[in-house]
mmCIF file with all atom_site columns, C-alpha atoms in Angstrom:
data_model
loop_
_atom_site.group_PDB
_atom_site.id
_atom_site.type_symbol
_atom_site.label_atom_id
_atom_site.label_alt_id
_atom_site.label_comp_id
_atom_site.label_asym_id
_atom_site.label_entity_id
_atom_site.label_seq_id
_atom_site.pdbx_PDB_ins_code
_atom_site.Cartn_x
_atom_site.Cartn_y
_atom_site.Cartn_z
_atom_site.occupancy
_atom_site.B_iso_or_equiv
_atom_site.pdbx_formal_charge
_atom_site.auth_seq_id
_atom_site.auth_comp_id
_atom_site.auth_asym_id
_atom_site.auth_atom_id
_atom_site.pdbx_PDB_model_num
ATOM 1   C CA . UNK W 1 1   ? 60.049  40.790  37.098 1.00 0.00 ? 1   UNK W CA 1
ATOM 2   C CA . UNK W 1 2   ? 62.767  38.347  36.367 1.00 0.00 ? 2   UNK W CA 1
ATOM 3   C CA . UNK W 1 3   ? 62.126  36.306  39.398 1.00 0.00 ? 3   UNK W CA 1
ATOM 4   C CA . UNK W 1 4   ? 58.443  35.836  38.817 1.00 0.00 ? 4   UNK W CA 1
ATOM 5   C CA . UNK W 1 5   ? 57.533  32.393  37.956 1.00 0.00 ? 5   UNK W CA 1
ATOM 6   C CA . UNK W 1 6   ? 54.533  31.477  35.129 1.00 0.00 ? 6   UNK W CA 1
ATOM 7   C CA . UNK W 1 7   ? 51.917  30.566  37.562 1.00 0.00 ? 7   UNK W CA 1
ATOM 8   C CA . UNK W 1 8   ? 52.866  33.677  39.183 1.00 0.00 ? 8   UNK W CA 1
ATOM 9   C CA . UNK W 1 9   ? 52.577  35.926  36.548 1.00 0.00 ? 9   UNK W CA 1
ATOM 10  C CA . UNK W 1 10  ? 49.152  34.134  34.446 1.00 0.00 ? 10  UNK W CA 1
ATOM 11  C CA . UNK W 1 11  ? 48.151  35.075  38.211 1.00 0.00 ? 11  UNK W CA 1
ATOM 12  C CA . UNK W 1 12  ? 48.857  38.684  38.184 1.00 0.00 ? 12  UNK W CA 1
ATOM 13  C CA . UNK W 1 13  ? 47.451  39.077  34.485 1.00 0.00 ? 13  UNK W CA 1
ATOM 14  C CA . UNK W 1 14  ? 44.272  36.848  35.987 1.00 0.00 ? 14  UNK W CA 1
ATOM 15  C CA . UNK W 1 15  ? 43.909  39.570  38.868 1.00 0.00 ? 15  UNK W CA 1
ATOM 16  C CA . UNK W 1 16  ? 44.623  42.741  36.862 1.00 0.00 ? 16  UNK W CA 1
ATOM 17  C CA . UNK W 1 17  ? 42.005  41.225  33.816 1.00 0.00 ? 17  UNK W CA 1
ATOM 18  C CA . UNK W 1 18  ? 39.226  41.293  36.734 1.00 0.00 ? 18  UNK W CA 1
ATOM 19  C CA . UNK W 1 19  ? 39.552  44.423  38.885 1.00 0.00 ? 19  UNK W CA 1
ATOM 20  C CA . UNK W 1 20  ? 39.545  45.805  34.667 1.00 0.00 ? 20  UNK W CA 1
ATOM 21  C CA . UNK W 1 21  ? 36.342  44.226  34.265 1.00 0.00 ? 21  UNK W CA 1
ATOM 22  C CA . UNK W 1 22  ? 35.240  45.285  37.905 1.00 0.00 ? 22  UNK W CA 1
ATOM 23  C CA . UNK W 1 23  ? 36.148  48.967  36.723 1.00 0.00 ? 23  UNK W CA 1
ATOM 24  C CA . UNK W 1 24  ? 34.135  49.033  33.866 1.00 0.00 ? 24  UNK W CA 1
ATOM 25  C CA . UNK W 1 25  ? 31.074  47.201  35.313 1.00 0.00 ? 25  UNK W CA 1
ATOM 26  C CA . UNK W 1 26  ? 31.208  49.977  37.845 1.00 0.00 ? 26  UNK W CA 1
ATOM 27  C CA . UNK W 1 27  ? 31.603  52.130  34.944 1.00 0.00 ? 27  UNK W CA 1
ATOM 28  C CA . UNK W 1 28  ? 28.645  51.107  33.256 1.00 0.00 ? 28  UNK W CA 1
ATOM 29  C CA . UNK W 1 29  ? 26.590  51.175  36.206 1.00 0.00 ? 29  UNK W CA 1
ATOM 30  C CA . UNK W 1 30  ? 27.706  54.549  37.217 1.00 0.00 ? 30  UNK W CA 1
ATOM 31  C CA . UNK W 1 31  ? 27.042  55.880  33.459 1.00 0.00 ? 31  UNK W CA 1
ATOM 32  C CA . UNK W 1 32  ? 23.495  57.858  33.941 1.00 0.00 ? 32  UNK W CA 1
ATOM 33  C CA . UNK W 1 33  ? 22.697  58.271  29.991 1.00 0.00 ? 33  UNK W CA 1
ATOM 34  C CA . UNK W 1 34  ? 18.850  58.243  28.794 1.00 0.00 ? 34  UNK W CA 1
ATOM 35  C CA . UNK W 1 35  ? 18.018  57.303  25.048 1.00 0.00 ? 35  UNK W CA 1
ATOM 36  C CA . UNK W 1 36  ? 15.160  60.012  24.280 1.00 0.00 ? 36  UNK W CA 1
ATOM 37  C CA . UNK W 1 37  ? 13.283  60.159  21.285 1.00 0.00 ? 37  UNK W CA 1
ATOM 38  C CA . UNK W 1 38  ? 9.931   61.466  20.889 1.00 0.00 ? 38  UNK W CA 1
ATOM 39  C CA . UNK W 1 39  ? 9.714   62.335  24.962 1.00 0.00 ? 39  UNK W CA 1
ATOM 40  C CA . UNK W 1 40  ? 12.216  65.295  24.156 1.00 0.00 ? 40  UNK W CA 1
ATOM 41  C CA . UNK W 1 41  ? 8.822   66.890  22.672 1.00 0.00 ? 41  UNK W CA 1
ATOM 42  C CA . UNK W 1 42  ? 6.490   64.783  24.912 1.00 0.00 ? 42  UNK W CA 1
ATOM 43  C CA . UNK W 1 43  ? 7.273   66.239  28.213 1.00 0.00 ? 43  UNK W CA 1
ATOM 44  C CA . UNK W 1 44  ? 7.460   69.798  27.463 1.00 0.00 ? 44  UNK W CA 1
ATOM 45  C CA . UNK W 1 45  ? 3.943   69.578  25.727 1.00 0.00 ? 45  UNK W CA 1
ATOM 46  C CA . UNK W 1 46  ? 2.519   68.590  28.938 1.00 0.00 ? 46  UNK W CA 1
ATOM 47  C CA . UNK W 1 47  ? 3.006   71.851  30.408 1.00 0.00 ? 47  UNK W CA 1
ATOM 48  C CA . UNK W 1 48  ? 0.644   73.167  27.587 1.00 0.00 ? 48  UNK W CA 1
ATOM 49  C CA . UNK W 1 49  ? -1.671  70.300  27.348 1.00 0.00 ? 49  UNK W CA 1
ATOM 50  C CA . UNK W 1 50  ? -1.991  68.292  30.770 1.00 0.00 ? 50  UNK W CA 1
ATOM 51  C CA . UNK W 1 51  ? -5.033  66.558  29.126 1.00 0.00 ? 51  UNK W CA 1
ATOM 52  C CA . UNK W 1 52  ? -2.379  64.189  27.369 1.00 0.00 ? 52  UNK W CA 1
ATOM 53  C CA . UNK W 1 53  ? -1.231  62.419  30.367 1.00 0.00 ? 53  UNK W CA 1
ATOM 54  C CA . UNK W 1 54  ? -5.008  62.478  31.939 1.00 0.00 ? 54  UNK W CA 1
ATOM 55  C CA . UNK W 1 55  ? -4.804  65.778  34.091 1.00 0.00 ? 55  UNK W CA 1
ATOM 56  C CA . UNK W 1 56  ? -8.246  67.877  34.440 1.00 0.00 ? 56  UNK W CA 1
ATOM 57  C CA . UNK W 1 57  ? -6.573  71.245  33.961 1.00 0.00 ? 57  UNK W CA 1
ATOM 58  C CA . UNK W 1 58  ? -5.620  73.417  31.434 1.00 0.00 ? 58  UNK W CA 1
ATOM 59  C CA . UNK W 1 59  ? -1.999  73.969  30.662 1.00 0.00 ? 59  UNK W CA 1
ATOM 60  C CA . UNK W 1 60  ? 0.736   77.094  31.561 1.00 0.00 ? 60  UNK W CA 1
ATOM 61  C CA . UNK W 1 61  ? -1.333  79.317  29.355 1.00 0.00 ? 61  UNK W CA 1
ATOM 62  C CA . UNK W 1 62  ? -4.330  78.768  30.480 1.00 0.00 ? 62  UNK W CA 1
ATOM 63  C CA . UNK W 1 63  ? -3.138  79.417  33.964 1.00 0.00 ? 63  UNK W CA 1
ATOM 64  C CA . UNK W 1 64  ? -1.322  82.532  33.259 1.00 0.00 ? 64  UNK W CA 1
ATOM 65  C CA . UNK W 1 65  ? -5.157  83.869  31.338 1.00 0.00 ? 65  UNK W CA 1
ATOM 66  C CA . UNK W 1 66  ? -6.747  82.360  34.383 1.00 0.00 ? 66  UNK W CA 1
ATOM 67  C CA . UNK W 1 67  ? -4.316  84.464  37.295 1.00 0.00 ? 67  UNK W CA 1
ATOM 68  C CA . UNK W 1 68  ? -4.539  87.600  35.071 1.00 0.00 ? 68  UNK W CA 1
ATOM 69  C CA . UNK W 1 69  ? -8.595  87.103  34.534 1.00 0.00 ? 69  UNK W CA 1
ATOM 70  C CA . UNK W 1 70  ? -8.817  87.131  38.397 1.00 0.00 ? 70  UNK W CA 1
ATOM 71  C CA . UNK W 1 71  ? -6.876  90.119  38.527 1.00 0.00 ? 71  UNK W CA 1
ATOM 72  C CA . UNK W 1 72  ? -9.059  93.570  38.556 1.00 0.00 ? 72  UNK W CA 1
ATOM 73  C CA . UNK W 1 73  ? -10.232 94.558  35.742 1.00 0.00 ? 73  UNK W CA 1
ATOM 74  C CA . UNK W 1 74  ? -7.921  98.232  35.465 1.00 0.00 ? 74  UNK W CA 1
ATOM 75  C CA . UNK W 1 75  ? -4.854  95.649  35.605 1.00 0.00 ? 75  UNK W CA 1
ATOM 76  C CA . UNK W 1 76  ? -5.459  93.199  33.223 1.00 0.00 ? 76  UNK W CA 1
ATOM 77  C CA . UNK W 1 77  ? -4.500  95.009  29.985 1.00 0.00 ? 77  UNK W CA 1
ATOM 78  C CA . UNK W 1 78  ? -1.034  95.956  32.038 1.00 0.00 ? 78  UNK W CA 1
ATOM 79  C CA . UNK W 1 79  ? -0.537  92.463  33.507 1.00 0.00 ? 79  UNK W CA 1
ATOM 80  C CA . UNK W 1 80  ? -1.082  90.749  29.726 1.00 0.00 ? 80  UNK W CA 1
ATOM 81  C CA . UNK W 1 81  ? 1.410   93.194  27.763 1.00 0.00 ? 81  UNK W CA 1
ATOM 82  C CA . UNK W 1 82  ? 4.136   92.120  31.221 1.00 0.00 ? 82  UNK W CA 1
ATOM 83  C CA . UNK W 1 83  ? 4.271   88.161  30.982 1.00 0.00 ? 83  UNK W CA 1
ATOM 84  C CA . UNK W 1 84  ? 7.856   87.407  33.068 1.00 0.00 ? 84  UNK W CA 1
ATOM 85  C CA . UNK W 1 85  ? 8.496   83.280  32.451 1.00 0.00 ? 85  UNK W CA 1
ATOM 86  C CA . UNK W 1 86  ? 11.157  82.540  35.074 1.00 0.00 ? 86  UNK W CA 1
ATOM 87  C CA . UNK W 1 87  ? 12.184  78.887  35.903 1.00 0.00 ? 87  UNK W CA 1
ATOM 88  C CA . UNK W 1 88  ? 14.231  76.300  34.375 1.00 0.00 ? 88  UNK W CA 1
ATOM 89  C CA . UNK W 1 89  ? 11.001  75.310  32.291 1.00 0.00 ? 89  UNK W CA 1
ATOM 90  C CA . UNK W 1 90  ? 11.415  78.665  30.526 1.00 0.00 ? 90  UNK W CA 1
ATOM 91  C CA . UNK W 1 91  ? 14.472  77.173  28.893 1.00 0.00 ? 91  UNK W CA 1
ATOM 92  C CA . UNK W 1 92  ? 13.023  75.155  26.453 1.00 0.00 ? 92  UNK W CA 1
ATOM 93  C CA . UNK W 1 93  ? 13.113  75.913  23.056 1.00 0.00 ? 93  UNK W CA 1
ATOM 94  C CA . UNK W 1 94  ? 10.684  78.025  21.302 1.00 0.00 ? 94  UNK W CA 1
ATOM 95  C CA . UNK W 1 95  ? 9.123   78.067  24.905 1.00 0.00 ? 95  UNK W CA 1
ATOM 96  C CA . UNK W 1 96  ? 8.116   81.499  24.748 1.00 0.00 ? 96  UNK W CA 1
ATOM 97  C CA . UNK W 1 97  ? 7.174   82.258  21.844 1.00 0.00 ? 97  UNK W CA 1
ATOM 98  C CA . UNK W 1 98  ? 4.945   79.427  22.204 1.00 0.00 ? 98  UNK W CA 1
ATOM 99  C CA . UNK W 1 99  ? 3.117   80.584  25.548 1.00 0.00 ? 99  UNK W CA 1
ATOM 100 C CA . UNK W 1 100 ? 2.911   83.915  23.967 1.00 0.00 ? 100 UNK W CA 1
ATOM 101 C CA . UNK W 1 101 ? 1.680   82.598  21.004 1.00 0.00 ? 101 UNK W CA 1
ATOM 102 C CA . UNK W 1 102 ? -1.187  80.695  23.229 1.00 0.00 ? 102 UNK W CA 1
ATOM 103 C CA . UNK W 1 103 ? -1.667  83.127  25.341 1.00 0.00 ? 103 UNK W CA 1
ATOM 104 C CA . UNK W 1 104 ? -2.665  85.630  22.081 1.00 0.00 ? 104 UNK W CA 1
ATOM 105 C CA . UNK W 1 105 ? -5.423  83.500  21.666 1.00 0.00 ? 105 UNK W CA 1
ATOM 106 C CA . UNK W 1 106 ? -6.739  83.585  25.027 1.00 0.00 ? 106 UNK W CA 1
ATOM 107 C CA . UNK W 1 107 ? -6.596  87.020  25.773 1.00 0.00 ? 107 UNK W CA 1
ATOM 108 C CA . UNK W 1 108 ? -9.063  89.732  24.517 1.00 0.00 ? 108 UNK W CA 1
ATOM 109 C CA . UNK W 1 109 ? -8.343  91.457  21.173 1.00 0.00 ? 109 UNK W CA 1
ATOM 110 C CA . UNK W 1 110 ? -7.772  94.890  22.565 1.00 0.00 ? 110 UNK W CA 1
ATOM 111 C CA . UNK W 1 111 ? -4.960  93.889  25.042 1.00 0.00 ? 111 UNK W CA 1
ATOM 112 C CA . UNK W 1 112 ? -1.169  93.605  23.635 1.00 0.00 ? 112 UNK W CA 1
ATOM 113 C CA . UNK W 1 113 ? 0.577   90.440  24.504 1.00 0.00 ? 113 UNK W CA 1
ATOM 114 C CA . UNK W 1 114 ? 4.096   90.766  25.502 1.00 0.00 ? 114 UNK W CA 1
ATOM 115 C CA . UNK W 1 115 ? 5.961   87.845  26.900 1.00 0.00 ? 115 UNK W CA 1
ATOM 116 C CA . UNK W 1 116 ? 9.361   88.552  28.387 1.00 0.00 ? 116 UNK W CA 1
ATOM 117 C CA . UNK W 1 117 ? 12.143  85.515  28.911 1.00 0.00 ? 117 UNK W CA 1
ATOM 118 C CA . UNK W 1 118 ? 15.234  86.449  30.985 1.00 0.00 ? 118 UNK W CA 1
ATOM 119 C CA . UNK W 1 119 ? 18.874  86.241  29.991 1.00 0.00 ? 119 UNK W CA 1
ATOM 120 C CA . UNK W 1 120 ? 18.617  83.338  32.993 1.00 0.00 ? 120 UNK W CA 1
ATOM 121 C CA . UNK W 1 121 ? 15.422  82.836  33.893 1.00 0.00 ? 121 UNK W CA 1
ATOM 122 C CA . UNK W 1 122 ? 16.515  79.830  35.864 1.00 0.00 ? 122 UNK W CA 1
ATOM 123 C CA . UNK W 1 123 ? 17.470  82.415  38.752 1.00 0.00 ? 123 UNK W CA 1
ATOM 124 C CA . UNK W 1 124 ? 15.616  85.237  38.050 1.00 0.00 ? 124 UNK W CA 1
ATOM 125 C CA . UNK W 1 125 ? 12.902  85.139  40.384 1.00 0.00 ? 125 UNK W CA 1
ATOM 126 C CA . UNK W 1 126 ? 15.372  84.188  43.295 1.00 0.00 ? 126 UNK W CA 1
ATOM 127 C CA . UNK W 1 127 ? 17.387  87.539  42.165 1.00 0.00 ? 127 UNK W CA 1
ATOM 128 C CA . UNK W 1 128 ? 14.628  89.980  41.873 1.00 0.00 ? 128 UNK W CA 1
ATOM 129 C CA . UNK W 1 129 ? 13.766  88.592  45.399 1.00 0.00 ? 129 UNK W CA 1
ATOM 130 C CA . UNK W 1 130 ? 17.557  88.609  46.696 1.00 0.00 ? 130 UNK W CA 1
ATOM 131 C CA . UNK W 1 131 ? 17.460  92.201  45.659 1.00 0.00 ? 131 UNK W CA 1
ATOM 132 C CA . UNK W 1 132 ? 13.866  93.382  47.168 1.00 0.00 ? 132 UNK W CA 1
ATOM 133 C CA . UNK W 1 133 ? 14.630  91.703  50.103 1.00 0.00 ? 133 UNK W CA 1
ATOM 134 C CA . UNK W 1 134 ? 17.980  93.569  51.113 1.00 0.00 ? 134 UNK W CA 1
ATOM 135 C CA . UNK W 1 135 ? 16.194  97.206  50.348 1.00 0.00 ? 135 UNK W CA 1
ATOM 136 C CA . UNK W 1 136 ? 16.145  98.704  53.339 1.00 0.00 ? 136 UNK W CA 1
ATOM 137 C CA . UNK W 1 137 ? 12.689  99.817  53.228 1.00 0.00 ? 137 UNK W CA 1
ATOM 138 C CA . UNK W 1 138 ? 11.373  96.589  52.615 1.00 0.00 ? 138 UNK W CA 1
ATOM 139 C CA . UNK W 1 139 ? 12.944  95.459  55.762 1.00 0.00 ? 139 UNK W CA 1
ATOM 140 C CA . UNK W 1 140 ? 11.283  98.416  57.300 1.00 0.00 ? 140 UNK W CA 1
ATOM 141 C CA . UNK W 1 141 ? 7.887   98.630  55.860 1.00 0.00 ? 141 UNK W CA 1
ATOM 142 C CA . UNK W 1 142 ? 7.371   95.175  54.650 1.00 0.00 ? 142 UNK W CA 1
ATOM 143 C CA . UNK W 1 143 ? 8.611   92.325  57.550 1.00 0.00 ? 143 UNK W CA 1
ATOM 144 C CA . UNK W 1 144 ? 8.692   91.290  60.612 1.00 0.00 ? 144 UNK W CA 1
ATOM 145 C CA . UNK W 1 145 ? 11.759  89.868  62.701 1.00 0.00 ? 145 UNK W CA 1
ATOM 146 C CA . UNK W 1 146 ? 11.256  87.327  64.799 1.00 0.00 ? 146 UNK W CA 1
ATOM 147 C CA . UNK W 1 147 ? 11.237  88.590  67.909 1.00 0.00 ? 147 UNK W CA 1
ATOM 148 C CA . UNK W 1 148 ? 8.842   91.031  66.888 1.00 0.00 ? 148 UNK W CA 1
ATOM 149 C CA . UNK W 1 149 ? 7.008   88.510  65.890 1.00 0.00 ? 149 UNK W CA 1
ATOM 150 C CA . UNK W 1 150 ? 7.067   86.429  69.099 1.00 0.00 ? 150 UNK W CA 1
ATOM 151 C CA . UNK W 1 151 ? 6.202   89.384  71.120 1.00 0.00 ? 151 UNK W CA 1
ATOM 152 C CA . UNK W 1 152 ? 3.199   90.697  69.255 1.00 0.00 ? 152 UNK W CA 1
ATOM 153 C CA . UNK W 1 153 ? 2.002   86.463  69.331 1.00 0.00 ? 153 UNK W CA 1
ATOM 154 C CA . UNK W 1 154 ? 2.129   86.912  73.239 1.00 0.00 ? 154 UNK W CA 1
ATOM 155 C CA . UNK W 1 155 ? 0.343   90.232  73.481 1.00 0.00 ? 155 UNK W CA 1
ATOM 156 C CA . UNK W 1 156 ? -2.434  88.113  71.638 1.00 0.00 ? 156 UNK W CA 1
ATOM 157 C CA . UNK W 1 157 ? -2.455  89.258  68.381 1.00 0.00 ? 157 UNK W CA 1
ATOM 158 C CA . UNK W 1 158 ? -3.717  87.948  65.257 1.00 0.00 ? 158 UNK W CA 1
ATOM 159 C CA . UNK W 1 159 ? -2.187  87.181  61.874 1.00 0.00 ? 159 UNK W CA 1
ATOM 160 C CA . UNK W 1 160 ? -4.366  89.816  60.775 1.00 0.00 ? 160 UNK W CA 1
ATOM 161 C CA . UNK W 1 161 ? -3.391  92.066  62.946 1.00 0.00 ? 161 UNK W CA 1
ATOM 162 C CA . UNK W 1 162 ? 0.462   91.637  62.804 1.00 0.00 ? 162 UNK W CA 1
ATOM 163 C CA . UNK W 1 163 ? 0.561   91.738  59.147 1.00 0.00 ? 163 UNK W CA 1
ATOM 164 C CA . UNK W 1 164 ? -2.866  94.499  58.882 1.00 0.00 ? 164 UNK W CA 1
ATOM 165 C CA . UNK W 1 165 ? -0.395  97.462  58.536 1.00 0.00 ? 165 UNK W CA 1
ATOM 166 C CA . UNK W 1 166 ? 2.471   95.946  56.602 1.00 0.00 ? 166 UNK W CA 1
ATOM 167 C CA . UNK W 1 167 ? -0.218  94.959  54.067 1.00 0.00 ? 167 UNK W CA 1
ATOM 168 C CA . UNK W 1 168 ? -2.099  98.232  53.517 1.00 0.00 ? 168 UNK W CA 1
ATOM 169 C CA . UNK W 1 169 ? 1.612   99.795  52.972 1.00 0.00 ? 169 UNK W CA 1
ATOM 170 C CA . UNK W 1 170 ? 2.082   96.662  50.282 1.00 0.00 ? 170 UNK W CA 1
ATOM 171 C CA . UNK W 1 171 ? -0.967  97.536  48.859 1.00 0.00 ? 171 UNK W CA 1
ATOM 172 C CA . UNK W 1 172 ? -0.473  101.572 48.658 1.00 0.00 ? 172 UNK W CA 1
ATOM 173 C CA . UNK W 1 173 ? 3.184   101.028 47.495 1.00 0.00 ? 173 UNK W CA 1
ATOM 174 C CA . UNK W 1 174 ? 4.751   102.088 50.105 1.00 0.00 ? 174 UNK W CA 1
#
């Protein structure tokens, strides 16, 4: 203003100059960004080959051979040509191809290998769950409410013997 002396205003410019730089340190410090190179390619090849980063175990192929192999036998040909990859993980590119393209390798030459990515497989599982869960006979033949629950606990049964029944119907498909 008009009436504002020099000392006043170099003072004013002096205190608007730092809470600038005070904004932009904050800034900086509140800017999150991560200068990747080769650990774009690094990480993701973990998940296939944990022996890189010292881990005794084989990668998400092997795994998904492994849970099939220990599958019975009258399955296994079914559960190789249906490979579901749900999970953020899933998003990475060429992911599936690439565990499909493993996965060939591991499984025996008569099955078919068929490996199925989502539209979102980020929330897939969660879905299909979301959606099994609010069947009505699932609620019927497959859980247990709590006080259900708390009652059968007091009557002195077992795990076993609480879930005995809902199992055998889980196992029959019913």
């Amino acid at each position: 203003s008009d009436e504002e002396t020099d000392q006043q205003r170099l003072q004013r410019l002096k205190t608007m100059r730092e809470a600038e730089r005070k904004r932009r340190e904050q800034d900086s410090l509140e800017r999150q960004a991560l200068a990747m190179s080769v650990e774009r390619f690094a990480i993701p090849e973990v998940l296939f080959r944990p022996s890189d980063i010292g881990l005794d175990s084989g990668g998400i192929s092997e795994a998904i051979a492994e849970s099939i192999e220990a599958c019975d036998p009258i399955f296994r040909a079914a559960m190789y040509h249906n490979v579901l990859l749900v999970g953020g993980n899933a998003k990475i590119p060429g992911f599936r191809d690439r565990v499909e393209s493993e996965l060939r390798k591991l499984a025996p030459m008569n099955y078919e290998v068929r490996v199925y990515l989502p539209e979102d497989p980020a929330s897939y599982a969660w879905e299909g769950a979301k959606q099994f869960s609010s069947n009505m006979r699932f609620q019927e033949d497959f859980s247990v409410d709590r006080l259900s629950w708390e009652a059968m606990k007091k009557t002195g049964k077992t795990q076993q013997e609480i879930w005995g029944k809902k199992m055998y119907n889980i196992s029959k498909g019913r």
